[in-house]
PDB file of C-alpha atoms in Angstrom:
ATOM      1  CA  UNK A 763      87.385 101.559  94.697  1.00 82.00           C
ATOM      2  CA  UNK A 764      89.486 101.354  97.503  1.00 83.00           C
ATOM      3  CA  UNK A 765      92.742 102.283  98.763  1.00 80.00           C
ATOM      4  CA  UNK A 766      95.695  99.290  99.136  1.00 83.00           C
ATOM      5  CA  UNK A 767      97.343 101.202 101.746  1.00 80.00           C
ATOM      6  CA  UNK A 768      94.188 101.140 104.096  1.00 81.00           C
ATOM      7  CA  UNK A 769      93.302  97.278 104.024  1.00 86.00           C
ATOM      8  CA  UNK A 770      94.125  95.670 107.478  1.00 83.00           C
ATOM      9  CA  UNK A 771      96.294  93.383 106.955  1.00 84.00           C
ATOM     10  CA  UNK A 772      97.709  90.118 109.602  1.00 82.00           C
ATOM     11  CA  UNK A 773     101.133  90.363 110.198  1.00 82.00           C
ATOM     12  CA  UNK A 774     101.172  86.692 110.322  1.00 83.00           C
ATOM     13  CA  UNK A 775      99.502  85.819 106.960  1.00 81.00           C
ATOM     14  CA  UNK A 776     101.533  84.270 104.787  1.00 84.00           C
ATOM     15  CA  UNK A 777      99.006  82.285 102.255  1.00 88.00           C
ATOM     16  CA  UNK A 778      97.637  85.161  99.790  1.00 86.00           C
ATOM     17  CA  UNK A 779      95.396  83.792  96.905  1.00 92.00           C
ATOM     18  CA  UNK A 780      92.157  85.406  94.977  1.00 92.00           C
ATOM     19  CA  UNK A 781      89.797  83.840  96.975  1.00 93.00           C
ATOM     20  CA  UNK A 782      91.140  84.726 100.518  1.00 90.00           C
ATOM     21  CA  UNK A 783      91.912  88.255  99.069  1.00 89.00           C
ATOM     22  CA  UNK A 784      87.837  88.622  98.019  1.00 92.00           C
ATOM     23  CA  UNK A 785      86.489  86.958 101.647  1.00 91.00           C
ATOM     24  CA  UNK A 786      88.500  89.627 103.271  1.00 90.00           C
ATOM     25  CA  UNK A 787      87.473  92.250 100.888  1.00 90.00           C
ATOM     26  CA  UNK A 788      84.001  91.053 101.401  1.00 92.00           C
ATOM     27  CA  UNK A 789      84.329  91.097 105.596  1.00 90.00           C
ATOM     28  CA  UNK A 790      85.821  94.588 105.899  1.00 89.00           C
ATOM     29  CA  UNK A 791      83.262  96.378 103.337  1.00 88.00           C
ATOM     30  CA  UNK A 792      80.467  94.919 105.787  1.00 90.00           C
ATOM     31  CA  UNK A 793      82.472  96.209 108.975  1.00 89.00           C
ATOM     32  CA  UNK A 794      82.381  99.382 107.086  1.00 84.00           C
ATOM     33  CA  UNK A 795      86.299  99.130 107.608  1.00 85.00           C
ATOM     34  CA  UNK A 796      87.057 100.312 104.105  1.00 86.00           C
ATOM     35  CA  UNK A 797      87.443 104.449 103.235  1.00 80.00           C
ATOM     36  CA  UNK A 798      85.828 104.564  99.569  1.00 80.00           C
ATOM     37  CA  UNK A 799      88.437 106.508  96.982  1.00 82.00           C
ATOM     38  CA  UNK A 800      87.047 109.076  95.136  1.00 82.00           C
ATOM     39  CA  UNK A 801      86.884 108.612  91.528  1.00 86.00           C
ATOM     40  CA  UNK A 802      87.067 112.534  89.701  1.00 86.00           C
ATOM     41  CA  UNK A 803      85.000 112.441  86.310  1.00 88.00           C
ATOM     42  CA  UNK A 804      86.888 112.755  83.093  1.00 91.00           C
ATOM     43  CA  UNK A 805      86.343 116.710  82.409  1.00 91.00           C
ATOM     44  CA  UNK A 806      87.797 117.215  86.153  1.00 91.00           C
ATOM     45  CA  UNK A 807      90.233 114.654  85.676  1.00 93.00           C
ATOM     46  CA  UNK A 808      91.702 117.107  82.080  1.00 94.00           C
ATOM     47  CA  UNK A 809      91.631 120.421  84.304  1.00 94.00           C
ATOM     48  CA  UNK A 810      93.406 118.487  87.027  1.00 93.00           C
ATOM     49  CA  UNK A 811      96.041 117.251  84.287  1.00 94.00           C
ATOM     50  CA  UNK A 812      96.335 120.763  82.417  1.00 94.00           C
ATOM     51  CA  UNK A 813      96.691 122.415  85.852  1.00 93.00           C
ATOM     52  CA  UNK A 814      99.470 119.631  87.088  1.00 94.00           C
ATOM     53  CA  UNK A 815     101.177 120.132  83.923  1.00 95.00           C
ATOM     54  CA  UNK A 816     101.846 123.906  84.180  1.00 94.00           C
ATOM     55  CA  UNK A 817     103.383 122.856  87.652  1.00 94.00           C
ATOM     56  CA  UNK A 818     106.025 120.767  85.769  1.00 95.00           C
ATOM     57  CA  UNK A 819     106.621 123.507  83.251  1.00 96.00           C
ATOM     58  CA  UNK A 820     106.978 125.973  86.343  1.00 94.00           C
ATOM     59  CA  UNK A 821     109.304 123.194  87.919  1.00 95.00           C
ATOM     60  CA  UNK A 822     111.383 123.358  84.520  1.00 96.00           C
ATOM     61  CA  UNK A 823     111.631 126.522  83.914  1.00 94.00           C
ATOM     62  CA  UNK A 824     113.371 127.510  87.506  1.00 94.00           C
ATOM     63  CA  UNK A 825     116.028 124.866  86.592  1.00 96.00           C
ATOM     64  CA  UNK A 826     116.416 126.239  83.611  1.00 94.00           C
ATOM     65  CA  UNK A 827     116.967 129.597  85.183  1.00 91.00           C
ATOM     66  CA  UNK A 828     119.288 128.476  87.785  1.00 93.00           C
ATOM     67  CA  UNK A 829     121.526 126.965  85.240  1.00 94.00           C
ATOM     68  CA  UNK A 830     121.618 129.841  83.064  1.00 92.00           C
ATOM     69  CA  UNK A 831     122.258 131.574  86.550  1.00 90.00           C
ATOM     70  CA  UNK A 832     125.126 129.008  87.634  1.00 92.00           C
ATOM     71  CA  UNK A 833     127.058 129.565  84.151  1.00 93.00           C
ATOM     72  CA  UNK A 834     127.031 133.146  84.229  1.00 91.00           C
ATOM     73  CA  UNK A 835     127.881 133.239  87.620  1.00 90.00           C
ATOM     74  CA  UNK A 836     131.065 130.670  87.087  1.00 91.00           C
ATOM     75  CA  UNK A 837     132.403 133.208  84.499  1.00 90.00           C
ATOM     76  CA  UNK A 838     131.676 136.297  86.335  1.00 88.00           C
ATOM     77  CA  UNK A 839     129.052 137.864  84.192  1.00 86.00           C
ATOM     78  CA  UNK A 840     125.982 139.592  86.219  1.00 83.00           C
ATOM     79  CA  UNK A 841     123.471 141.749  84.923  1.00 83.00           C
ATOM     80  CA  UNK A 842     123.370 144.905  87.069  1.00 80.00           C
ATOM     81  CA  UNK A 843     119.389 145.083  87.323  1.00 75.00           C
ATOM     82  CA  UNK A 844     116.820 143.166  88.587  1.00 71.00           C
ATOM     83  CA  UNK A 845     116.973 139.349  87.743  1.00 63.00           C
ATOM     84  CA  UNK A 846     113.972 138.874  86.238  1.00 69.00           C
ATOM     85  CA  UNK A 847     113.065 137.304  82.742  1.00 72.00           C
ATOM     86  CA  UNK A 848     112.201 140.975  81.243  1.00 76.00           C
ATOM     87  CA  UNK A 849     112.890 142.624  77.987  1.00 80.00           C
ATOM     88  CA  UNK A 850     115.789 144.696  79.967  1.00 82.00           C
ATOM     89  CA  UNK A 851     117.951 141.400  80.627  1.00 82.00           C
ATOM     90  CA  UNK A 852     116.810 140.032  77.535  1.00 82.00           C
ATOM     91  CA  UNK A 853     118.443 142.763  75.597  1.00 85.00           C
ATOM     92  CA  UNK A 854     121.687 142.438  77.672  1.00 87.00           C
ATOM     93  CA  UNK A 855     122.215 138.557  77.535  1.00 86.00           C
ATOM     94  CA  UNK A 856     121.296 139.194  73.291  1.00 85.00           C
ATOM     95  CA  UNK A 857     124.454 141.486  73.642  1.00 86.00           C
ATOM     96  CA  UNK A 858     126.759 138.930  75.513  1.00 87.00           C
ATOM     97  CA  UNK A 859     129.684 137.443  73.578  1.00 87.00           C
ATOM     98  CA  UNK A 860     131.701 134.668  74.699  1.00 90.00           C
ATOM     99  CA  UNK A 861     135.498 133.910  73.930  1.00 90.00           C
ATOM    100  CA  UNK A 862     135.092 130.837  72.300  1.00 93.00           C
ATOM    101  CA  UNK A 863     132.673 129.059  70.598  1.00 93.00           C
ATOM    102  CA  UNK A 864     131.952 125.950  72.410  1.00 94.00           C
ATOM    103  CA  UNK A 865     130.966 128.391  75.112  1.00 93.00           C
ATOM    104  CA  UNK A 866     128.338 130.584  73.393  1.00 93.00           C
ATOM    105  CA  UNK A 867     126.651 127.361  72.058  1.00 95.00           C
ATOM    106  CA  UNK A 868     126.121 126.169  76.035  1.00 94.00           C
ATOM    107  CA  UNK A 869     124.996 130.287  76.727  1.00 93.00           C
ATOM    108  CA  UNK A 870     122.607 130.564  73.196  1.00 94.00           C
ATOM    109  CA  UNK A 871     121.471 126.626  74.330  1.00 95.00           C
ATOM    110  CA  UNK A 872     120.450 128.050  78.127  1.00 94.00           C
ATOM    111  CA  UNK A 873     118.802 131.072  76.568  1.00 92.00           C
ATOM    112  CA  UNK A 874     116.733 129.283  74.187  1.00 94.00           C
ATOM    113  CA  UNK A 875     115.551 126.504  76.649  1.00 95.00           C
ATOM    114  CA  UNK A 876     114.640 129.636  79.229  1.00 92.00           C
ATOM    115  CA  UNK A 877     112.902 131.112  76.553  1.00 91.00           C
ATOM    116  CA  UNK A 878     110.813 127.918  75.470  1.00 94.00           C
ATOM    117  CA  UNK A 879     109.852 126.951  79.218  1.00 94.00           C
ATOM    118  CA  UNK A 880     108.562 130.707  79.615  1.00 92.00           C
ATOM    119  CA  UNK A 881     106.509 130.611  76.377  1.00 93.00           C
ATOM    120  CA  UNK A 882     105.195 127.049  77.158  1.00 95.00           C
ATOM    121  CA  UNK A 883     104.025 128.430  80.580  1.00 94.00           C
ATOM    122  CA  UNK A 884     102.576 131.083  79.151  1.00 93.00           C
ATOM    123  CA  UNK A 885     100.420 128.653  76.842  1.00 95.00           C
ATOM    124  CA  UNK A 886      99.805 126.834  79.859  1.00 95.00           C
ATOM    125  CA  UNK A 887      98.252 129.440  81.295  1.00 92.00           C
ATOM    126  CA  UNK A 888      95.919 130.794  78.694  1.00 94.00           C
ATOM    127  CA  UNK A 889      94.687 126.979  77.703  1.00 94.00           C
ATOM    128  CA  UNK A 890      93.481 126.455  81.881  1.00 92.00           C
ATOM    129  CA  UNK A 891      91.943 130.216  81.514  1.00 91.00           C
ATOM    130  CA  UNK A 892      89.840 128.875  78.607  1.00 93.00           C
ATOM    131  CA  UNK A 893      89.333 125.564  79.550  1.00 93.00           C
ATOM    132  CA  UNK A 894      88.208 126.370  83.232  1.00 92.00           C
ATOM    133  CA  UNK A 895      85.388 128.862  81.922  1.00 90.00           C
ATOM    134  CA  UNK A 896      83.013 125.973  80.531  1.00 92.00           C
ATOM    135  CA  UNK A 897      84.015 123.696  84.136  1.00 92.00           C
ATOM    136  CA  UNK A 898      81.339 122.601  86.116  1.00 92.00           C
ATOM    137  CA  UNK A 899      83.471 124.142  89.334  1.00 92.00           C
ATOM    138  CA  UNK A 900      84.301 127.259  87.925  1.00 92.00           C
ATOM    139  CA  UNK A 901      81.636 129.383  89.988  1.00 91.00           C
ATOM    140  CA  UNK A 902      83.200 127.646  93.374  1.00 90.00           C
ATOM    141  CA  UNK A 903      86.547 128.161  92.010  1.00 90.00           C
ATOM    142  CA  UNK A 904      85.878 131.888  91.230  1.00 92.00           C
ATOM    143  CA  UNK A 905      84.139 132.401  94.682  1.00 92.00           C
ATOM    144  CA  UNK A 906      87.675 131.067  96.611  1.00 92.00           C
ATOM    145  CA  UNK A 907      89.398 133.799  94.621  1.00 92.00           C
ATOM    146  CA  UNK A 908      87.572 136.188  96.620  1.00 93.00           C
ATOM    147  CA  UNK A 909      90.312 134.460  99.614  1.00 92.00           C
ATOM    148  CA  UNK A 910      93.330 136.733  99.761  1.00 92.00           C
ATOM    149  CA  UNK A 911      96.188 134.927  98.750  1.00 91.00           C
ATOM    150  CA  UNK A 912      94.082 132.940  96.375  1.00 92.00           C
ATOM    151  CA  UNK A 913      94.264 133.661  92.842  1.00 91.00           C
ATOM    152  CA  UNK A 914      93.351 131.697  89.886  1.00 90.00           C
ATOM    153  CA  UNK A 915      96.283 129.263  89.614  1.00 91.00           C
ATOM    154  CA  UNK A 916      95.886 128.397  93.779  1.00 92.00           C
ATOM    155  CA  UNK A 917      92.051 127.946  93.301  1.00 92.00           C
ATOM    156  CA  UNK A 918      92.212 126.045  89.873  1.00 93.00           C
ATOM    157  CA  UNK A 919      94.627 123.664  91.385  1.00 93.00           C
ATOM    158  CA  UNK A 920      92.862 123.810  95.220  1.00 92.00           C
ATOM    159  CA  UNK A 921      89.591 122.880  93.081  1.00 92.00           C
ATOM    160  CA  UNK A 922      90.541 120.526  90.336  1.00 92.00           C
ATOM    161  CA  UNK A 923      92.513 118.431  93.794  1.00 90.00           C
ATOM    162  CA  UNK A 924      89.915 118.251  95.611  1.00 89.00           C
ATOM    163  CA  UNK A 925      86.592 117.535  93.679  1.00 88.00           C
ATOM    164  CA  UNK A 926      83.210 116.976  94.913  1.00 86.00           C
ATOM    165  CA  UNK A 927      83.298 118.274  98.679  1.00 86.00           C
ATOM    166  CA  UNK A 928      79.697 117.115  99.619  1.00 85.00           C
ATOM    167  CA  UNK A 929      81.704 113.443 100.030  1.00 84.00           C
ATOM    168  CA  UNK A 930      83.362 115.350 103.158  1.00 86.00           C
ATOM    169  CA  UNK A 931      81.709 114.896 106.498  1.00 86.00           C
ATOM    170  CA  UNK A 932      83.309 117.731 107.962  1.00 89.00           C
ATOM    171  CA  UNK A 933      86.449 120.134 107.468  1.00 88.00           C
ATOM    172  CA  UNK A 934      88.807 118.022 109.667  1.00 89.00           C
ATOM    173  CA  UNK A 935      88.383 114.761 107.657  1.00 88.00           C
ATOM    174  CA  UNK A 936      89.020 117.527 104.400  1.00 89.00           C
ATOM    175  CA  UNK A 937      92.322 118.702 106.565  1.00 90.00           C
ATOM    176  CA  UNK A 938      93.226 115.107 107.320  1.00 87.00           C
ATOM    177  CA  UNK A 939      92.703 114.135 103.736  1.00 85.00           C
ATOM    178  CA  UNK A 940      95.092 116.931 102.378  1.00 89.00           C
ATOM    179  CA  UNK A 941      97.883 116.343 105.084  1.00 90.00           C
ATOM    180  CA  UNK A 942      97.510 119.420 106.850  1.00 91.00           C
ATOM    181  CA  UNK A 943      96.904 118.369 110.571  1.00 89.00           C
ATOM    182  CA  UNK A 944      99.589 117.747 112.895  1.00 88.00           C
ATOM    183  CA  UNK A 945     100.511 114.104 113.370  1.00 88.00           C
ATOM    184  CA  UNK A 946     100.379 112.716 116.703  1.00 86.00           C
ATOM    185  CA  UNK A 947     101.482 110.163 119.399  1.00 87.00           C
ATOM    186  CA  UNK A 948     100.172 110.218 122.470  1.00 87.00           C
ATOM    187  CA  UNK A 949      99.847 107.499 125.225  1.00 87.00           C
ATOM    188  CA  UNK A 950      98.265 107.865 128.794  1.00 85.00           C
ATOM    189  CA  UNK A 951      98.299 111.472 129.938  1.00 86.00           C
ATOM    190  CA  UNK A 952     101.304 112.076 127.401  1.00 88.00           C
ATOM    191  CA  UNK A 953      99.823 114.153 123.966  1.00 87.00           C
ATOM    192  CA  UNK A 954     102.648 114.469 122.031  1.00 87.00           C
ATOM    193  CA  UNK A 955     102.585 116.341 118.457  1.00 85.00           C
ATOM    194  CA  UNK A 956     105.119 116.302 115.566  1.00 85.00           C
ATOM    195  CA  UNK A 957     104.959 117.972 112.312  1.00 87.00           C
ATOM    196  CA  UNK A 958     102.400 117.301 109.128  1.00 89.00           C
ATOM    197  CA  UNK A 959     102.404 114.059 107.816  1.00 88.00           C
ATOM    198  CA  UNK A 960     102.237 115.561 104.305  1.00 84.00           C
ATOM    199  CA  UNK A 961      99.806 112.699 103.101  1.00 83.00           C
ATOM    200  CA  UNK A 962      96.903 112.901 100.761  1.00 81.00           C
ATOM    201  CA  UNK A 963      96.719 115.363  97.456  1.00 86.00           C
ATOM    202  CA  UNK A 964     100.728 117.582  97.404  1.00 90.00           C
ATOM    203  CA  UNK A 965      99.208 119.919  94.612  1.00 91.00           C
ATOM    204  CA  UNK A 966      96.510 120.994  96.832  1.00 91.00           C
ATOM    205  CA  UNK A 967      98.407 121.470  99.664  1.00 92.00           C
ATOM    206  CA  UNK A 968     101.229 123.500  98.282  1.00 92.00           C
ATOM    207  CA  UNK A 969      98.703 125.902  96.985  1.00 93.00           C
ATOM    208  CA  UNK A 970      97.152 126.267  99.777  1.00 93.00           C
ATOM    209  CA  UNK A 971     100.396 126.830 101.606  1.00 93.00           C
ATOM    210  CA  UNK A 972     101.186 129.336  98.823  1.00 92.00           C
ATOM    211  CA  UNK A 973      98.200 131.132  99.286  1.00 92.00           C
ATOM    212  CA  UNK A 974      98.371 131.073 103.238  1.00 93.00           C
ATOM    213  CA  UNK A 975     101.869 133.620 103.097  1.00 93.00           C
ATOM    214  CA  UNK A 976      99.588 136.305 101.830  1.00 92.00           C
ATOM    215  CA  UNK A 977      97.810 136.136 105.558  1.00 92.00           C
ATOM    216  CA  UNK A 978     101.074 137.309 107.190  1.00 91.00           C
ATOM    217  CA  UNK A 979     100.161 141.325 106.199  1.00 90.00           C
ATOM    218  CA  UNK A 980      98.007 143.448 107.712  1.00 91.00           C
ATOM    219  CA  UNK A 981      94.116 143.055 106.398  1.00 91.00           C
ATOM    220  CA  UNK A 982      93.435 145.160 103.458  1.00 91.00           C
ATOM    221  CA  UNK A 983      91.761 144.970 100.021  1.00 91.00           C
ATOM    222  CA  UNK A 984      94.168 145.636  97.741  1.00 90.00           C
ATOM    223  CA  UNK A 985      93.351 146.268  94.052  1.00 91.00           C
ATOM    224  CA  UNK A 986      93.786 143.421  92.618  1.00 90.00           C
ATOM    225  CA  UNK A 987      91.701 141.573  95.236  1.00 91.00           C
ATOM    226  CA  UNK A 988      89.288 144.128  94.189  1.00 92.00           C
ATOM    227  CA  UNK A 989      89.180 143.493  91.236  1.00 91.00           C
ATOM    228  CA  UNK A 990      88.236 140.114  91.870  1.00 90.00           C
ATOM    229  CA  UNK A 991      85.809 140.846  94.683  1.00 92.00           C
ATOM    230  CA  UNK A 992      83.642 143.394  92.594  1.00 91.00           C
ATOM    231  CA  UNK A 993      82.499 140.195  90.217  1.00 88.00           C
ATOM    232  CA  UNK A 994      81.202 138.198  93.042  1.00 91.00           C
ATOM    233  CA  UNK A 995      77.691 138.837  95.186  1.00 92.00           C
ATOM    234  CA  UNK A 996      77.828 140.795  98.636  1.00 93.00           C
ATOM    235  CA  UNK A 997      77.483 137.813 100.620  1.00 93.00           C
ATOM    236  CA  UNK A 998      80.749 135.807  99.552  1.00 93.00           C
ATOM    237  CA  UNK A 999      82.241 139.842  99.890  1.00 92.00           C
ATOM    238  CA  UNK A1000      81.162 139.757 103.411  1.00 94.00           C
ATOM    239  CA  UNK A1001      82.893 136.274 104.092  1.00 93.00           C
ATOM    240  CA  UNK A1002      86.087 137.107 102.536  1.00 92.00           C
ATOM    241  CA  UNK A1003      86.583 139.684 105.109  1.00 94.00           C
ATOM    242  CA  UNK A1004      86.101 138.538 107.451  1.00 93.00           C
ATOM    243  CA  UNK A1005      87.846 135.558 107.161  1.00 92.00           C
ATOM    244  CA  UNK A1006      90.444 137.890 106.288  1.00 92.00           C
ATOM    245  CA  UNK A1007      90.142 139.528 109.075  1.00 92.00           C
ATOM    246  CA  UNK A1008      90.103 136.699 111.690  1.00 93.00           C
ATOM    247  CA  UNK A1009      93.438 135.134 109.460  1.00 93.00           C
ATOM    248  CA  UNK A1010      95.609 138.209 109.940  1.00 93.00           C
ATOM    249  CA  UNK A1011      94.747 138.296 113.729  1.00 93.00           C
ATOM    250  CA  UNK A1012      95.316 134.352 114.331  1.00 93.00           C
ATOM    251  CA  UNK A1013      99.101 135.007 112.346  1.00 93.00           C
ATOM    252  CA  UNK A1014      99.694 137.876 114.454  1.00 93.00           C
ATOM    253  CA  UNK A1015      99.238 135.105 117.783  1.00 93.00           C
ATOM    254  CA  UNK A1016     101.214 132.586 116.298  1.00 93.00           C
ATOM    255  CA  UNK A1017     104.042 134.895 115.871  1.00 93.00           C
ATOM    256  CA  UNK A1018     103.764 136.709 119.391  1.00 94.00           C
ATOM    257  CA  UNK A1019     103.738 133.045 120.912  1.00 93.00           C
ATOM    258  CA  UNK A1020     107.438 132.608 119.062  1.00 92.00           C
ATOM    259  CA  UNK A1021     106.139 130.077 116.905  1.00 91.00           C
ATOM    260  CA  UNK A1022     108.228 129.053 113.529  1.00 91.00           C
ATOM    261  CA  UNK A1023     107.092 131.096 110.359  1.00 91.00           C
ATOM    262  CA  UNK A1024     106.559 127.830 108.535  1.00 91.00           C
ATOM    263  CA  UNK A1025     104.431 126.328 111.880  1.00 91.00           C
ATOM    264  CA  UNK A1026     102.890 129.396 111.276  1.00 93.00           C
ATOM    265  CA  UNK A1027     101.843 129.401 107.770  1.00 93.00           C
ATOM    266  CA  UNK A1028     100.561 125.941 107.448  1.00 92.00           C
ATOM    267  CA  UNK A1029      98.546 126.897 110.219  1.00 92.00           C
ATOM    268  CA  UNK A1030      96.941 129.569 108.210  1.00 93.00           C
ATOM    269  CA  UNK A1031      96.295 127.358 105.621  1.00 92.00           C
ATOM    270  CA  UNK A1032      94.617 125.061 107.778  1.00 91.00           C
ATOM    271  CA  UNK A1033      92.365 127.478 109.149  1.00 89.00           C
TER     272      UNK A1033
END
């Protein structure tokens, strides 16, 4: 299989039938002028659909929030704590009571949607724990969790994006395939470079970006990294610091050179 998007194309062809499409098919997979698309198998292909579709339910449940947020705030109502989905501001919005009805129908109708996302993420969550333990990735995903920043949900998704790696020549065609290189226009002695062109797998490279803020700290093994890092063998130990190591010190550059935090972060994530 092959990608539409890369097949040359004349701008001046007008005639396009089934035969001329094949001889042109045929002439550019001699040339070698066609990038092969990889194909994921059908167990990689479900973790890849159960970890996507946590992302939606994530995705729904912040709107759901911010609504809830935006009608409380329109009728001056705000919780004194911290705003987060606990038992604390649970108990409060149970004790809320509107003037009129209409209005605590659209309040009980925000709760209970916030309340169903939150549950349905939580299922989510606990299906891709138990579905990822009998993958055929799961030891490389559990070795990138030694990475700080990189938990289960940014190596499940990172993993289940990518695939089978050995089809990579080399990191920078993996970096150019996930969008993460600068883009570029340059001609003569002018090099001129713009932002990321953000193509190739999004899932991938938001968790990576996501991962990549953790990198803007000081190096240190906190518990919960080990935790993680006490199940895995010395060697992968030994790489994890010291990538962490040479991260924290290329952030630290970045941000002494007066380079933008976000510049600066999808470096990281790069790297």
């Amino acid at each position: 299989m092959v990608a539409p998007a890369f097949i040359p194309k004349k701008a001046g062809a007008r005639v396009k039938t089934d035969r001329r499409d094949a001889r042109q098919l045929a002439r550019l997979m001699r040339s070698g002028d066609l990038p092969p698309v990889y194909v994921p198998a059908l167990d990689d292909e479900a973790i890849r659909d159960l970890s996507r579709a946590r992302e939606d339910t994530l995705r729904d449940l912040k709107a759901a929030t911010l609504r809830l947020k935006a009608f409380l705030l329109r009728h001056a109502s705000r919780y004194t704590g911290r705003a987060t989905w606990r038992p604390a501001p649970l108990r409060w919005l149970s004790e809320v009571v509107w003037p009129t009805p209409a209005q605590q129908i659209v309040f009980q109708a925000y709760v209970q949607t916030v309340t169903a996302q939150t549950e349905r993420l939580g299922r989510l969550a606990l299906e891709r724990h138990e579905q990822v333990k009998t993958w055929r990735f799961a030891p490389g995903g559990e070795a990138r969790q030694a990475l700080r920043g990189v938990q289960c949900t940014v190596a499940v998704t990172t993993v289940a994006a990518l695939g089978d790696l050995t089809r990579v020549e080399n990191p920078r065609q993996l970096m150019h395939y996930l969008g993460l290189t600068p883009s570029e226009y340059s001609r003569g002695a002018r090099r001129q470079q713009g932002s990321i062109p953000k193509t190739g797998n999004p899932h991938a490279r938001r968790a990576l970006v996501e991962g990549a803020w953790a990198y803007r700290y000081p190096a240190k093994i906190s518990r919960h990294l080990q935790r993680r890092l006490e199940q895995l063998p010395t060697a992968i130990q030994a790489i994890s610091w010291k990538a962490q190591g040479r991260l924290c010190k290329r952030d630290r550059q970045l941000m002494a050179q007066g380079k933008n935090a976000q510049q600066v972060v999808v470096a990281m994530a790069r790297e």
